[in-house]
Amino acid sequence: MTKSTFRVFHLLQRAHGALFRAADKFLRHAEGLTAAQHGVLLVLSTDDGVPISTIAEELRMGKSSLTGLVDRMSKTGLVRRAPCPVDGRVTRIHLEPAGRRLIGRTVGRIKAQNEALLEPFSDAERDTIRRFLLHITEHADGLVGDVESRETVGVTSDSA
Amino acid sequence: MTKSTFRVFHLLQRAHGALFRAADKFLRHAEGLTAAQHGVLLVLSTDDGVPISTIAEELRMGKSSLTGLVDRMSKTGLVRRAPCPVDGRVTRIHLEPAGRRLIGRTVGRIKAQNEALLEPFSDAERDTIRRFLLHITEHADGLVGDVESRETVGVTSDSA
DNA sequence: TAGATTTAGTTCGCACTCGAACTAAATCCG
DNA sequence: CGGATTTAGTTCGAGTGCGAACTAAATCTA
């Protein structure tokens, strides 16, 4: 039984790009920050004062990407760096009042947009979609690994 | 009947990020190019010699992003710029032999990975997933637009 | 306890993306 | 015909993201 396929990567990239750009555009004009910065605020809104590495894990980003992000957000008064008293290596990131107010303004809109985006899909379909996104997230790395181990055996299986 | 919801943006971003990074990592190590550059090659593999703006549309990117991308790909001998004889504004992008060979090597793997990613999902589920991704792609802009028109009632927003 | 290892975060160089502003060529239209 | 507008592409500045190399602090271990 031949199942239907489609260009997963391609469609995922388009969908993500469209949504990300729309969100970024709106946030820049309405609130003067980028979607990436808003993502950091979103993490802090439930986990205020966490170290940078926790934010990085939460957002699936490298720590080095957070350095500049936090720098810019500190400069605009959205967050604040604070040295951890018990572990000298750690820097805790705290929401500043401006950051907290901003998140307060946007969080409702985000909920509404999620609703709107899912509106045409049934409960069962939403479950499928959620499982798909989680599946991709968890198995993306594995694919490359598989491919590599397949290559180490014998490269010649390049036909198709 | 309250339908279930989830953080569409967040999950989409994670899934896309995971898949994109995995693909980028593999392509860099195996073929010495980035996922973005590979995307251009993919477009050219079915539409060789198209103008830059067509590639940009196909990939949903701004034209200005393509300039540097094509520059770098020209430098590594993957593609070639050629002035259009009938329209002096247009630059046509052609696959070079190295680019054509590279795509020949990767296209089978891409198919296999798409298969693997979709493996746990039934035909009906795949249809749902595809429709979801297309839905997001088409309605992402609309969301912001709606929001803006809703705001324009009370906000300045100098119209042009 | 001293040295080795691990962990947190930064710095650096590179690639990618965008939007705004710009040049040049084609087209529109009065 | 000739100026106004549109279209293709580039340039520029800023933000984002990565990995590798680095510093500093904590922890492990012999």
Short mmCIF file of C-alpha atoms (C1' of nucleotides) in Angstrom, two decimals:
data_model
loop_
_atom_site.label_atom_id
_atom_site.label_comp_id
_atom_site.label_asym_id
_atom_site.label_seq_id
_atom_site.Cartn_x
_atom_site.Cartn_y
_atom_site.Cartn_z
CA MET A 1 0.00 0.00 0.00
CA THR A 2 1.59 3.17 -1.18
CA LYS A 3 0.88 6.05 1.12
CA SER A 4 0.75 9.60 -0.11
CA THR A 5 3.73 11.80 0.60
CA PHE A 6 4.57 15.44 0.27
CA ARG A 7 7.51 17.72 0.78
CA VAL A 8 7.48 17.89 4.55
CA PHE A 9 10.49 20.16 4.89
CA HIS A 10 9.32 22.50 2.19
CA LEU A 11 5.78 22.93 3.50
CA LEU A 12 6.97 23.20 7.08
CA GLN A 13 9.43 25.89 6.12
CA ARG A 14 6.81 27.87 4.25
CA ALA A 15 4.29 27.63 7.06
CA HIS A 16 6.81 28.56 9.71
CA GLY A 17 8.21 31.38 7.63
CA ALA A 18 4.79 32.85 6.93
CA LEU A 19 3.74 32.72 10.56
CA PHE A 20 7.05 33.91 11.92
CA ARG A 21 7.26 36.85 9.55
CA ALA A 22 3.70 37.88 10.29
CA ALA A 23 4.32 37.75 14.02
CA ASP A 24 7.65 39.54 13.73
CA LYS A 25 6.17 42.29 11.60
CA PHE A 26 3.32 42.85 13.99
CA LEU A 27 5.51 42.84 17.09
CA ARG A 28 8.03 45.23 15.58
CA HIS A 29 5.39 47.75 14.64
CA ALA A 30 3.16 47.40 17.67
CA GLU A 31 5.69 46.80 20.43
CA GLY A 32 9.10 47.59 19.02
CA LEU A 33 10.64 44.19 19.60
CA THR A 34 11.32 41.15 17.46
CA ALA A 35 9.62 37.76 17.55
CA ALA A 36 12.81 36.24 18.94
CA GLN A 37 12.88 38.71 21.80
CA HIS A 38 9.21 38.11 22.45
CA GLY A 39 9.96 34.41 22.71
CA VAL A 40 12.39 35.11 25.52
CA LEU A 41 9.80 37.21 27.33
CA LEU A 42 7.31 34.38 26.95
CA VAL A 43 9.67 31.97 28.67
CA LEU A 44 10.33 34.44 31.46
CA SER A 45 6.62 35.08 31.93
CA THR A 46 6.30 31.62 33.46
CA ASP A 47 9.90 31.11 34.61
CA ASP A 48 11.20 34.45 35.78
CA GLY A 49 14.81 34.54 36.92
CA VAL A 50 16.01 31.40 35.15
CA PRO A 51 19.58 31.12 33.90
CA ILE A 52 20.36 31.72 30.24
CA SER A 53 20.96 28.08 29.52
CA THR A 54 17.43 27.24 30.63
CA ILE A 55 16.00 29.77 28.22
CA ALA A 56 18.17 28.32 25.49
CA GLU A 57 16.88 24.81 26.16
CA GLU A 58 13.30 25.99 26.32
CA LEU A 59 13.60 27.72 22.96
CA ARG A 60 15.85 25.06 21.46
CA MET A 61 18.59 27.57 20.76
CA GLY A 62 22.31 27.65 21.30
CA LYS A 63 23.48 29.55 24.36
CA SER A 64 25.58 31.82 22.20
CA SER A 65 22.47 33.08 20.45
CA LEU A 66 21.02 34.24 23.74
CA THR A 67 23.95 36.48 24.62
CA GLY A 68 23.18 39.11 22.02
CA LEU A 69 19.45 38.69 22.43
CA VAL A 70 19.62 39.38 26.15
CA ASP A 71 22.05 42.24 25.53
CA ARG A 72 19.58 44.02 23.28
CA MET A 73 16.67 43.32 25.59
CA SER A 74 18.61 44.70 28.54
CA LYS A 75 19.41 47.80 26.55
CA THR A 76 15.71 48.42 25.91
CA GLY A 77 14.81 47.73 29.52
CA LEU A 78 12.79 44.57 28.97
CA VAL A 79 14.95 42.28 31.11
CA ARG A 80 17.82 42.44 33.55
CA ARG A 81 20.87 40.25 34.21
CA ALA A 82 21.54 39.26 37.79
CA PRO A 83 24.46 37.18 39.05
CA CYS A 84 23.42 34.03 40.86
CA PRO A 85 24.44 34.18 44.51
CA VAL A 86 24.95 30.43 44.93
CA ASP A 87 26.70 29.66 41.64
CA GLY A 88 29.15 32.17 40.32
CA ARG A 89 28.92 30.85 36.79
CA VAL A 90 25.21 31.47 36.42
CA THR A 91 23.48 34.62 35.23
CA ARG A 92 19.81 34.83 36.04
CA ILE A 93 17.52 36.72 33.70
CA HIS A 94 14.69 38.68 35.24
CA LEU A 95 11.71 40.41 33.68
CA GLU A 96 11.71 44.16 34.12
CA PRO A 97 8.41 45.98 34.59
CA ALA A 98 8.37 47.04 30.94
CA GLY A 99 8.85 43.43 29.86
CA ARG A 100 6.12 42.22 32.14
CA ARG A 101 3.69 44.84 30.89
CA LEU A 102 4.53 44.01 27.29
CA ILE A 103 3.85 40.32 27.76
CA GLY A 104 0.62 41.22 29.49
CA ARG A 105 -0.47 43.08 26.39
CA THR A 106 0.47 40.37 23.88
CA VAL A 107 -0.43 37.14 25.61
CA GLY A 108 -4.14 37.47 24.96
CA ARG A 109 -3.57 38.14 21.30
CA ILE A 110 -1.37 35.08 21.01
CA LYS A 111 -4.10 32.90 22.43
CA ALA A 112 -6.62 34.39 20.03
CA GLN A 113 -4.33 33.80 17.06
CA ASN A 114 -3.71 30.21 18.04
CA GLU A 115 -7.45 29.74 18.18
CA ALA A 116 -7.94 31.37 14.82
CA LEU A 117 -5.21 29.28 13.22
CA LEU A 118 -6.77 26.04 14.47
CA GLU A 119 -10.35 27.10 13.88
CA PRO A 120 -11.01 24.95 10.79
CA PHE A 121 -9.69 21.77 12.38
CA SER A 122 -11.57 19.24 14.48
CA ASP A 123 -10.35 17.96 17.81
CA ALA A 124 -9.09 14.77 16.24
CA GLU A 125 -7.28 16.72 13.55
CA ARG A 126 -5.71 19.01 16.10
CA ASP A 127 -4.39 16.00 17.89
CA THR A 128 -2.87 14.70 14.68
CA ILE A 129 -1.27 18.07 14.01
CA ARG A 130 0.16 18.31 17.50
CA ARG A 131 1.55 14.80 17.33
CA PHE A 132 3.07 15.55 13.95
CA LEU A 133 4.87 18.64 15.18
CA LEU A 134 6.18 16.83 18.24
CA HIS A 135 7.23 13.88 16.12
CA ILE A 136 9.26 16.12 13.81
CA THR A 137 10.84 17.88 16.76
CA GLU A 138 11.96 14.64 18.31
CA HIS A 139 12.99 12.73 15.22
CA ALA A 140 14.69 15.37 13.10
CA ASP A 141 18.08 14.70 14.62
CA GLY A 142 17.66 10.96 14.36
CA LEU A 143 17.28 11.13 10.61
CA VAL A 144 20.68 12.57 10.01
CA GLY A 145 22.21 10.07 12.38
CA ASP A 146 20.59 7.18 10.56
CA VAL A 147 21.78 8.44 7.26
CA GLU A 148 25.32 8.81 8.50
CA SER A 149 25.48 5.34 9.96
CA ARG A 150 24.10 4.03 6.70
CA GLU A 151 26.90 5.79 4.89
CA THR A 152 29.65 4.41 7.03
CA VAL A 153 28.62 0.92 5.96
CA GLY A 154 28.72 1.52 2.26
CA VAL A 155 28.28 4.71 0.35
CA THR A 156 27.37 2.96 -2.87
CA SER A 157 23.66 2.70 -2.02
CA ASP A 158 23.20 6.05 -3.68
CA SER A 159 20.86 4.80 -6.37
CA ALA A 160 17.27 5.89 -6.85
CA MET B 1 -17.93 21.93 22.80
CA THR B 2 -14.64 23.47 23.77
CA LYS B 3 -11.98 22.36 21.39
CA SER B 4 -8.47 21.63 22.48
CA THR B 5 -5.79 24.12 21.61
CA PHE B 6 -2.05 24.28 21.81
CA ARG B 7 0.73 26.73 21.13
CA VAL B 8 0.76 26.56 17.36
CA PHE B 9 3.54 29.06 16.85
CA HIS B 10 5.73 27.53 19.51
CA LEU B 11 5.40 23.95 18.33
CA LEU B 12 5.77 24.95 14.70
CA GLN B 13 8.91 26.86 15.49
CA ARG B 14 10.42 23.97 17.39
CA ALA B 15 9.59 21.46 14.69
CA HIS B 16 10.89 23.65 11.92
CA GLY B 17 14.00 24.54 13.87
CA ALA B 18 14.81 20.93 14.64
CA LEU B 19 14.34 19.80 11.06
CA PHE B 20 16.11 22.78 9.54
CA ARG B 21 19.13 22.48 11.82
CA ALA B 22 19.41 18.77 11.19
CA ALA B 23 19.26 19.28 7.44
CA ASP B 24 21.68 22.18 7.56
CA LYS B 25 24.15 20.26 9.66
CA PHE B 26 24.07 17.28 7.36
CA LEU B 27 24.38 19.33 4.18
CA ARG B 28 27.26 21.38 5.54
CA HIS B 29 29.25 18.31 6.48
CA ALA B 30 28.35 16.11 3.55
CA GLU B 31 28.18 18.62 0.72
CA GLY B 32 29.66 21.85 1.98
CA LEU B 33 26.59 24.02 1.48
CA THR B 34 23.84 25.37 3.68
CA ALA B 35 20.20 24.34 3.72
CA ALA B 36 19.28 27.72 2.26
CA GLN B 37 21.62 27.21 -0.67
CA HIS B 38 20.29 23.71 -1.17
CA GLY B 39 16.80 25.17 -1.37
CA VAL B 40 17.88 27.33 -4.27
CA LEU B 41 19.36 24.34 -6.05
CA LEU B 42 16.10 22.47 -5.52
CA VAL B 43 14.15 25.22 -7.24
CA LEU B 44 16.62 25.30 -10.12
CA SER B 45 16.50 21.53 -10.51
CA THR B 46 12.99 21.85 -11.93
CA ASP B 47 13.18 25.45 -13.18
CA ASP B 48 16.66 26.05 -14.48
CA GLY B 49 17.41 29.55 -15.71
CA VAL B 50 14.65 31.39 -13.90
CA PRO B 51 15.10 34.97 -12.73
CA ILE B 52 15.99 35.71 -9.14
CA SER B 53 12.54 37.04 -8.33
CA THR B 54 10.99 33.72 -9.32
CA ILE B 55 13.27 31.86 -6.93
CA ALA B 56 12.38 34.34 -4.24
CA GLU B 57 8.66 33.76 -4.77
CA GLU B 58 9.10 30.02 -4.85
CA LEU B 59 10.95 30.05 -1.55
CA ARG B 60 8.84 32.83 -0.05
CA MET B 61 11.88 35.00 0.50
CA GLY B 62 12.66 38.63 -0.14
CA LYS B 63 14.66 39.32 -3.29
CA SER B 64 17.37 40.99 -1.25
CA SER B 65 18.04 37.71 0.55
CA LEU B 66 18.79 36.01 -2.74
CA THR B 67 21.53 38.43 -3.74
CA GLY B 68 24.06 37.20 -1.21
CA LEU B 69 22.90 33.62 -1.48
CA VAL B 70 23.47 33.56 -5.24
CA ASP B 71 26.77 35.40 -4.78
CA ARG B 72 28.11 32.69 -2.51
CA MET B 73 26.77 29.91 -4.70
CA SER B 74 28.41 31.46 -7.74
CA LYS B 75 31.68 31.66 -5.88
CA THR B 76 31.58 27.93 -5.14
CA GLY B 77 30.61 27.09 -8.71
CA LEU B 78 27.12 25.77 -8.01
CA VAL B 79 25.22 28.28 -10.13
CA ARG B 80 25.85 31.01 -12.67
CA ARG B 81 24.30 34.42 -13.32
CA ALA B 82 23.35 35.19 -16.92
CA PRO B 83 21.84 38.43 -18.19
CA CYS B 84 18.49 37.99 -19.87
CA PRO B 85 18.72 38.90 -23.56
CA VAL B 86 15.14 40.12 -23.88
CA ASP B 87 14.85 42.06 -20.62
CA GLY B 88 17.84 44.03 -19.44
CA ARG B 89 16.61 44.13 -15.85
CA VAL B 90 16.50 40.37 -15.42
CA THR B 91 19.28 38.09 -14.26
CA ARG B 92 18.72 34.43 -14.99
CA ILE B 93 20.20 31.85 -12.64
CA HIS B 94 21.52 28.64 -14.15
CA LEU B 95 22.68 25.41 -12.55
CA GLU B 96 26.33 24.67 -13.11
CA PRO B 97 27.45 21.05 -13.52
CA ALA B 98 28.61 20.87 -9.90
CA GLY B 99 25.22 22.09 -8.72
CA ARG B 100 23.40 19.60 -10.90
CA ARG B 101 25.51 16.73 -9.62
CA LEU B 102 25.00 17.81 -6.03
CA ILE B 103 21.23 17.87 -6.39
CA GLY B 104 21.40 14.48 -8.02
CA ARG B 105 23.10 13.13 -4.93
CA THR B 106 20.72 14.67 -2.40
CA VAL B 107 17.31 14.37 -4.01
CA GLY B 108 16.96 10.68 -3.20
CA ARG B 109 17.85 11.23 0.39
CA ILE B 110 15.29 13.99 0.71
CA LYS B 111 12.57 11.69 -0.55
CA ALA B 112 13.63 9.02 1.92
CA GLN B 113 13.62 11.47 4.81
CA ASN B 114 10.18 12.77 3.91
CA GLU B 115 8.99 9.18 3.93
CA ALA B 116 10.61 8.49 7.28
CA LEU B 117 9.15 11.62 8.83
CA LEU B 118 5.63 10.68 7.72
CA GLU B 119 6.00 6.98 8.42
CA PRO B 120 3.88 6.86 11.61
CA PHE B 121 0.96 8.70 10.05
CA SER B 122 -1.95 7.29 8.09
CA ASP B 123 -3.06 8.62 4.75
CA ALA B 124 -5.90 10.53 6.37
CA GLU B 125 -3.56 12.00 8.95
CA ARG B 126 -1.09 13.03 6.29
CA ASP B 127 -3.86 14.84 4.54
CA THR B 128 -4.71 16.70 7.72
CA ILE B 129 -1.09 17.64 8.22
CA ARG B 130 -0.70 18.89 4.69
CA ARG B 131 -3.87 20.94 4.91
CA PHE B 132 -2.72 22.39 8.22
CA LEU B 133 0.60 23.51 6.83
CA LEU B 134 -1.03 25.06 3.78
CA HIS B 135 -3.63 26.72 5.96
CA ILE B 136 -0.98 28.36 8.10
CA THR B 137 0.96 29.47 5.05
CA GLU B 138 -2.08 31.15 3.55
CA HIS B 139 -3.63 32.64 6.65
CA ALA B 140 -0.63 33.85 8.63
CA ASP B 141 -0.66 37.27 7.00
CA GLY B 142 -4.39 37.57 7.37
CA LEU B 143 -4.19 37.31 11.13
CA VAL B 144 -2.01 40.34 11.52
CA GLY B 145 -4.12 42.22 9.03
CA ASP B 146 -7.24 41.51 11.02
CA VAL B 147 -5.59 42.64 14.17
CA GLU B 148 -4.34 45.84 12.58
CA SER B 149 -7.70 46.79 11.15
CA ARG B 150 -9.16 46.13 14.54
CA GLU B 151 -6.57 48.46 16.05
CA THR B 152 -6.70 51.15 13.41
CA VAL B 153 -9.89 52.34 15.02
CA GLY B 154 -7.97 53.76 17.93
CA VAL B 155 -4.37 53.89 16.78
CA THR B 156 -2.60 56.41 14.58
CA SER B 157 -0.85 54.27 11.94
CA ASP B 158 -0.10 56.88 9.29
CA SER B 159 -1.55 55.45 6.11
CA ALA B 160 0.33 55.66 2.84
"C1'" DT C 1 43.94 19.17 48.37
"C1'" DA C 2 45.71 19.75 43.62
"C1'" DG C 3 44.78 18.75 39.08
"C1'" DA C 4 41.41 17.27 35.61
"C1'" DT C 5 36.94 17.65 33.97
"C1'" DT C 6 32.49 19.77 33.44
"C1'" DT C 7 29.38 23.62 33.13
"C1'" DA C 8 27.75 28.68 32.29
"C1'" DG C 9 28.34 32.25 29.64
"C1'" DT C 10 30.80 35.25 26.24
"C1'" DT C 11 33.32 36.34 22.03
"C1'" DC C 12 34.17 35.81 17.27
"C1'" DG C 13 33.45 34.85 12.44
"C1'" DC C 14 30.22 33.40 9.17
"C1'" DA C 15 25.71 32.81 6.96
"C1'" DC C 16 21.03 34.06 6.55
"C1'" DT C 17 16.87 37.16 6.50
"C1'" DC C 18 14.48 41.30 6.35
"C1'" DG C 19 13.04 46.13 4.97
"C1'" DA C 20 14.27 50.54 3.18
"C1'" DA C 21 16.62 53.02 -0.12
"C1'" DC C 22 18.78 52.95 -4.38
"C1'" DT C 23 20.00 52.13 -9.75
"C1'" DA C 24 18.77 50.70 -14.11
"C1'" DA C 25 15.67 49.03 -17.42
"C1'" DA C 26 11.03 48.46 -19.21
"C1'" DT C 27 6.40 50.00 -19.64
"C1'" DC C 28 2.50 53.12 -19.29
"C1'" DC C 29 0.15 56.95 -20.94
"C1'" DG C 30 -0.80 61.79 -21.99
"C1'" DC D 1 7.86 61.23 -28.09
"C1'" DG D 2 8.97 61.81 -23.21
"C1'" DG D 3 8.05 62.02 -18.41
"C1'" DA D 4 5.86 59.07 -14.69
"C1'" DT D 5 5.39 54.68 -12.97
"C1'" DT D 6 6.58 49.91 -12.36
"C1'" DT D 7 9.75 46.11 -12.06
"C1'" DA D 8 14.42 43.50 -11.30
"C1'" DG D 9 18.09 43.45 -8.73
"C1'" DT D 10 21.65 45.32 -5.49
"C1'" DT D 11 23.33 47.66 -1.36
"C1'" DC D 12 23.12 48.67 3.40
"C1'" DG D 13 22.21 48.22 8.35
"C1'" DA D 14 20.28 45.53 11.90
"C1'" DG D 15 18.75 41.31 14.05
"C1'" DT D 16 19.12 36.34 14.31
"C1'" DG D 17 21.40 31.91 14.62
"C1'" DC D 18 25.25 28.62 14.62
"C1'" DG D 19 29.70 26.35 16.07
"C1'" DA D 20 34.31 26.74 17.73
"C1'" DA D 21 37.27 28.68 20.90
"C1'" DC D 22 37.69 30.92 25.12
"C1'" DT D 23 37.25 32.41 30.41
"C1'" DA D 24 35.69 31.62 34.83
"C1'" DA D 25 33.60 28.96 38.27
"C1'" DA D 26 32.17 24.57 40.21
"C1'" DT D 27 32.80 19.73 40.71
"C1'" DC D 28 34.93 15.41 40.38
"C1'" DT D 29 38.73 12.43 41.55
"C1'" DA D 30 43.09 10.49 42.55
#
